[in-house]
């Protein structure tokens, strides 16, 4: 299964937020710059993560983004399922419907594989994603060299 770029950006954003120390707040621009992605793309992913309750956004002079406690405990498979939606691995209908659609075992086999993929990701939480060596590397992203 291949994740969309949108899901990839969202996962990178929560990983970066998961390694923030103390009460430090990051901005969407800071996260986008550190991940070397367009601000507008990251802003869409951040908005969805906020909607899902994974991150909290505070406005104003001392504002910024932080990972919620629930976000830290979120199972990665559940989060990917939310971000990806309930899409099929293959599309059997549409402009050129597959002639095997009514008698094909592949579609159900791929759906089972997709479920197994997501179930395996549920063995990890967001907090698990940033254990060493990932966490320390995330802290260096976007930092100016000394």
PDB file of C-alpha atoms in Angstrom:
ATOM      1  CA  UNK A   1       0.000   0.000   0.000  1.00  0.00           C
ATOM      2  CA  UNK A   2       1.235   3.473  -0.789  1.00  0.00           C
ATOM      3  CA  UNK A   3       0.338   6.406   1.437  1.00  0.00           C
ATOM      4  CA  UNK A   4      -0.643   9.738  -0.055  1.00  0.00           C
ATOM      5  CA  UNK A   5       1.730  12.692   0.228  1.00  0.00           C
ATOM      6  CA  UNK A   6      -0.878  14.320   2.470  1.00  0.00           C
ATOM      7  CA  UNK A   7      -0.682  11.474   5.007  1.00  0.00           C
ATOM      8  CA  UNK A   8       3.105  11.504   4.825  1.00  0.00           C
ATOM      9  CA  UNK A   9       3.162  15.234   5.647  1.00  0.00           C
ATOM     10  CA  UNK A  10       0.730  14.790   8.523  1.00  0.00           C
ATOM     11  CA  UNK A  11       2.819  11.986  10.016  1.00  0.00           C
ATOM     12  CA  UNK A  12       6.001  14.041   9.703  1.00  0.00           C
ATOM     13  CA  UNK A  13       4.305  16.998  11.395  1.00  0.00           C
ATOM     14  CA  UNK A  14       3.142  14.993  14.398  1.00  0.00           C
ATOM     15  CA  UNK A  15       6.546  13.358  14.708  1.00  0.00           C
ATOM     16  CA  UNK A  16       8.186  16.791  14.815  1.00  0.00           C
ATOM     17  CA  UNK A  17       5.675  18.004  17.383  1.00  0.00           C
ATOM     18  CA  UNK A  18       6.215  14.867  19.473  1.00  0.00           C
ATOM     19  CA  UNK A  19       9.840  15.813  20.196  1.00  0.00           C
ATOM     20  CA  UNK A  20       9.198  19.391  21.296  1.00  0.00           C
ATOM     21  CA  UNK A  21      10.538  20.013  24.787  1.00  0.00           C
ATOM     22  CA  UNK A  22       8.703  21.792  27.585  1.00  0.00           C
ATOM     23  CA  UNK A  23       6.147  24.358  26.582  1.00  0.00           C
ATOM     24  CA  UNK A  24       7.801  25.190  23.260  1.00  0.00           C
ATOM     25  CA  UNK A  25       5.307  25.764  20.465  1.00  0.00           C
ATOM     26  CA  UNK A  26       6.105  25.383  16.792  1.00  0.00           C
ATOM     27  CA  UNK A  27       4.442  27.136  13.897  1.00  0.00           C
ATOM     28  CA  UNK A  28       3.176  25.544  10.723  1.00  0.00           C
ATOM     29  CA  UNK A  29       5.827  27.496   8.818  1.00  0.00           C
ATOM     30  CA  UNK A  30       8.578  26.165  11.085  1.00  0.00           C
ATOM     31  CA  UNK A  31       7.436  22.574  10.568  1.00  0.00           C
ATOM     32  CA  UNK A  32       7.064  23.040   6.805  1.00  0.00           C
ATOM     33  CA  UNK A  33      10.525  24.575   6.543  1.00  0.00           C
ATOM     34  CA  UNK A  34      12.144  21.867   8.658  1.00  0.00           C
ATOM     35  CA  UNK A  35      10.537  19.165   6.503  1.00  0.00           C
ATOM     36  CA  UNK A  36      11.372  21.057   3.302  1.00  0.00           C
ATOM     37  CA  UNK A  37       7.772  21.073   2.049  1.00  0.00           C
ATOM     38  CA  UNK A  38       5.462  23.862   0.850  1.00  0.00           C
ATOM     39  CA  UNK A  39       3.733  25.785   3.628  1.00  0.00           C
ATOM     40  CA  UNK A  40       0.298  25.452   1.996  1.00  0.00           C
ATOM     41  CA  UNK A  41       0.543  21.661   1.874  1.00  0.00           C
ATOM     42  CA  UNK A  42       1.639  21.453   5.489  1.00  0.00           C
ATOM     43  CA  UNK A  43      -1.117  23.879   6.534  1.00  0.00           C
ATOM     44  CA  UNK A  44      -3.777  21.540   5.109  1.00  0.00           C
ATOM     45  CA  UNK A  45      -2.323  18.565   6.978  1.00  0.00           C
ATOM     46  CA  UNK A  46      -2.084  20.596  10.207  1.00  0.00           C
ATOM     47  CA  UNK A  47      -5.714  21.691   9.888  1.00  0.00           C
ATOM     48  CA  UNK A  48      -6.854  18.066   9.572  1.00  0.00           C
ATOM     49  CA  UNK A  49      -4.712  16.974  12.534  1.00  0.00           C
ATOM     50  CA  UNK A  50      -6.267  19.757  14.586  1.00  0.00           C
ATOM     51  CA  UNK A  51      -9.736  18.651  13.498  1.00  0.00           C
ATOM     52  CA  UNK A  52      -8.894  15.083  14.589  1.00  0.00           C
ATOM     53  CA  UNK A  53      -7.775  16.323  18.016  1.00  0.00           C
ATOM     54  CA  UNK A  54      -4.196  15.163  17.534  1.00  0.00           C
ATOM     55  CA  UNK A  55      -2.723  18.640  17.762  1.00  0.00           C
ATOM     56  CA  UNK A  56      -3.757  21.871  19.399  1.00  0.00           C
ATOM     57  CA  UNK A  57      -3.286  25.259  17.794  1.00  0.00           C
ATOM     58  CA  UNK A  58      -3.047  28.460  19.803  1.00  0.00           C
ATOM     59  CA  UNK A  59      -3.367  31.815  18.112  1.00  0.00           C
ATOM     60  CA  UNK A  60      -1.710  35.064  18.917  1.00  0.00           C
ATOM     61  CA  UNK A  61       1.724  36.360  19.771  1.00  0.00           C
ATOM     62  CA  UNK A  62       2.619  33.381  21.944  1.00  0.00           C
ATOM     63  CA  UNK A  63       0.744  30.942  19.768  1.00  0.00           C
ATOM     64  CA  UNK A  64       1.790  27.835  17.952  1.00  0.00           C
ATOM     65  CA  UNK A  65       1.166  24.133  17.666  1.00  0.00           C
ATOM     66  CA  UNK A  66       1.482  21.352  20.197  1.00  0.00           C
ATOM     67  CA  UNK A  67       0.732  17.665  20.242  1.00  0.00           C
ATOM     68  CA  UNK A  68      -2.166  16.760  22.518  1.00  0.00           C
ATOM     69  CA  UNK A  69      -1.890  13.969  25.088  1.00  0.00           C
ATOM     70  CA  UNK A  70      -4.407  12.018  23.018  1.00  0.00           C
ATOM     71  CA  UNK A  71      -2.269  12.679  19.947  1.00  0.00           C
ATOM     72  CA  UNK A  72       0.804  11.226  21.651  1.00  0.00           C
ATOM     73  CA  UNK A  73      -1.161   8.040  22.433  1.00  0.00           C
ATOM     74  CA  UNK A  74      -2.797   7.799  19.004  1.00  0.00           C
ATOM     75  CA  UNK A  75      -2.222   4.502  17.238  1.00  0.00           C
ATOM     76  CA  UNK A  76      -0.522   5.077  13.909  1.00  0.00           C
ATOM     77  CA  UNK A  77      -2.801   2.700  11.978  1.00  0.00           C
ATOM     78  CA  UNK A  78      -5.910   4.489  13.226  1.00  0.00           C
ATOM     79  CA  UNK A  79      -4.428   7.838  12.260  1.00  0.00           C
ATOM     80  CA  UNK A  80      -3.464   6.622   8.792  1.00  0.00           C
ATOM     81  CA  UNK A  81      -6.974   5.220   8.334  1.00  0.00           C
ATOM     82  CA  UNK A  82      -8.463   8.626   9.215  1.00  0.00           C
ATOM     83  CA  UNK A  83      -6.107  10.526   6.942  1.00  0.00           C
ATOM     84  CA  UNK A  84      -6.358   8.156   3.976  1.00  0.00           C
ATOM     85  CA  UNK A  85     -10.085   7.601   4.231  1.00  0.00           C
ATOM     86  CA  UNK A  86     -11.735   4.352   3.263  1.00  0.00           C
ATOM     87  CA  UNK A  87     -10.228   4.087  -0.192  1.00  0.00           C
ATOM     88  CA  UNK A  88      -9.849   0.807  -2.000  1.00  0.00           C
ATOM     89  CA  UNK A  89      -6.359  -0.263  -3.068  1.00  0.00           C
ATOM     90  CA  UNK A  90      -7.692  -0.829  -6.582  1.00  0.00           C
ATOM     91  CA  UNK A  91     -10.607   0.860  -8.315  1.00  0.00           C
ATOM     92  CA  UNK A  92     -12.770  -1.621 -10.164  1.00  0.00           C
ATOM     93  CA  UNK A  93     -15.462   0.850 -11.259  1.00  0.00           C
ATOM     94  CA  UNK A  94     -15.297   4.185 -13.014  1.00  0.00           C
ATOM     95  CA  UNK A  95     -14.771   5.242 -16.620  1.00  0.00           C
ATOM     96  CA  UNK A  96     -13.212   1.904 -17.554  1.00  0.00           C
ATOM     97  CA  UNK A  97     -14.703  -0.673 -15.213  1.00  0.00           C
ATOM     98  CA  UNK A  98     -12.774  -3.890 -14.815  1.00  0.00           C
ATOM     99  CA  UNK A  99     -14.467  -6.768 -16.650  1.00  0.00           C
ATOM    100  CA  UNK A 100     -13.532  -9.078 -13.760  1.00  0.00           C
ATOM    101  CA  UNK A 101     -15.238  -6.956 -11.096  1.00  0.00           C
ATOM    102  CA  UNK A 102     -18.019  -9.461 -10.468  1.00  0.00           C
ATOM    103  CA  UNK A 103     -15.808 -12.538 -10.290  1.00  0.00           C
ATOM    104  CA  UNK A 104     -12.446 -11.370  -8.983  1.00  0.00           C
ATOM    105  CA  UNK A 105     -10.596 -12.584  -5.884  1.00  0.00           C
ATOM    106  CA  UNK A 106      -7.909  -9.921  -6.186  1.00  0.00           C
ATOM    107  CA  UNK A 107     -10.020  -7.064  -4.826  1.00  0.00           C
ATOM    108  CA  UNK A 108     -10.835  -8.861  -1.565  1.00  0.00           C
ATOM    109  CA  UNK A 109      -7.248 -10.101  -1.201  1.00  0.00           C
ATOM    110  CA  UNK A 110      -5.945  -6.556  -1.568  1.00  0.00           C
ATOM    111  CA  UNK A 111      -8.512  -5.276   0.938  1.00  0.00           C
ATOM    112  CA  UNK A 112      -7.329  -7.907   3.446  1.00  0.00           C
ATOM    113  CA  UNK A 113      -3.724  -6.895   2.824  1.00  0.00           C
ATOM    114  CA  UNK A 114      -4.665  -3.251   3.399  1.00  0.00           C
ATOM    115  CA  UNK A 115      -6.336  -4.151   6.705  1.00  0.00           C
ATOM    116  CA  UNK A 116      -3.263  -6.165   7.759  1.00  0.00           C
ATOM    117  CA  UNK A 117      -1.045  -3.187   6.886  1.00  0.00           C
ATOM    118  CA  UNK A 118      -3.111  -0.828   9.046  1.00  0.00           C
ATOM    119  CA  UNK A 119      -3.352  -3.383  11.862  1.00  0.00           C
ATOM    120  CA  UNK A 120       0.441  -3.720  11.916  1.00  0.00           C
ATOM    121  CA  UNK A 121       0.756   0.077  12.211  1.00  0.00           C
ATOM    122  CA  UNK A 122      -1.583  -0.026  15.213  1.00  0.00           C
ATOM    123  CA  UNK A 123       1.219  -1.689  17.135  1.00  0.00           C
ATOM    124  CA  UNK A 124       2.841   1.757  17.230  1.00  0.00           C
ATOM    125  CA  UNK A 125       1.780   4.999  18.843  1.00  0.00           C
ATOM    126  CA  UNK A 126       2.950   8.454  17.821  1.00  0.00           C
ATOM    127  CA  UNK A 127       5.244   8.424  20.871  1.00  0.00           C
ATOM    128  CA  UNK A 128       6.844   5.196  19.607  1.00  0.00           C
ATOM    129  CA  UNK A 129       7.707   6.847  16.289  1.00  0.00           C
ATOM    130  CA  UNK A 130      10.086   9.317  17.901  1.00  0.00           C
ATOM    131  CA  UNK A 131      12.192   7.039  20.051  1.00  0.00           C
ATOM    132  CA  UNK A 132      15.929   7.085  19.379  1.00  0.00           C
ATOM    133  CA  UNK A 133      17.414   7.492  16.845  1.00  0.00           C
ATOM    134  CA  UNK A 134      14.485   9.309  15.181  1.00  0.00           C
ATOM    135  CA  UNK A 135      13.741  11.836  17.945  1.00  0.00           C
ATOM    136  CA  UNK A 136      17.223  13.352  18.108  1.00  0.00           C
ATOM    137  CA  UNK A 137      17.338  13.667  14.318  1.00  0.00           C
ATOM    138  CA  UNK A 138      13.966  15.426  14.286  1.00  0.00           C
ATOM    139  CA  UNK A 139      15.329  17.990  16.748  1.00  0.00           C
ATOM    140  CA  UNK A 140      18.121  18.934  14.350  1.00  0.00           C
ATOM    141  CA  UNK A 141      15.860  19.525  11.346  1.00  0.00           C
ATOM    142  CA  UNK A 142      15.713  23.159  10.419  1.00  0.00           C
ATOM    143  CA  UNK A 143      18.312  24.096  13.020  1.00  0.00           C
ATOM    144  CA  UNK A 144      21.049  26.437  11.829  1.00  0.00           C
ATOM    145  CA  UNK A 145      24.487  24.832  11.752  1.00  0.00           C
ATOM    146  CA  UNK A 146      26.863  26.035  14.476  1.00  0.00           C
TER     147      UNK A 146
END
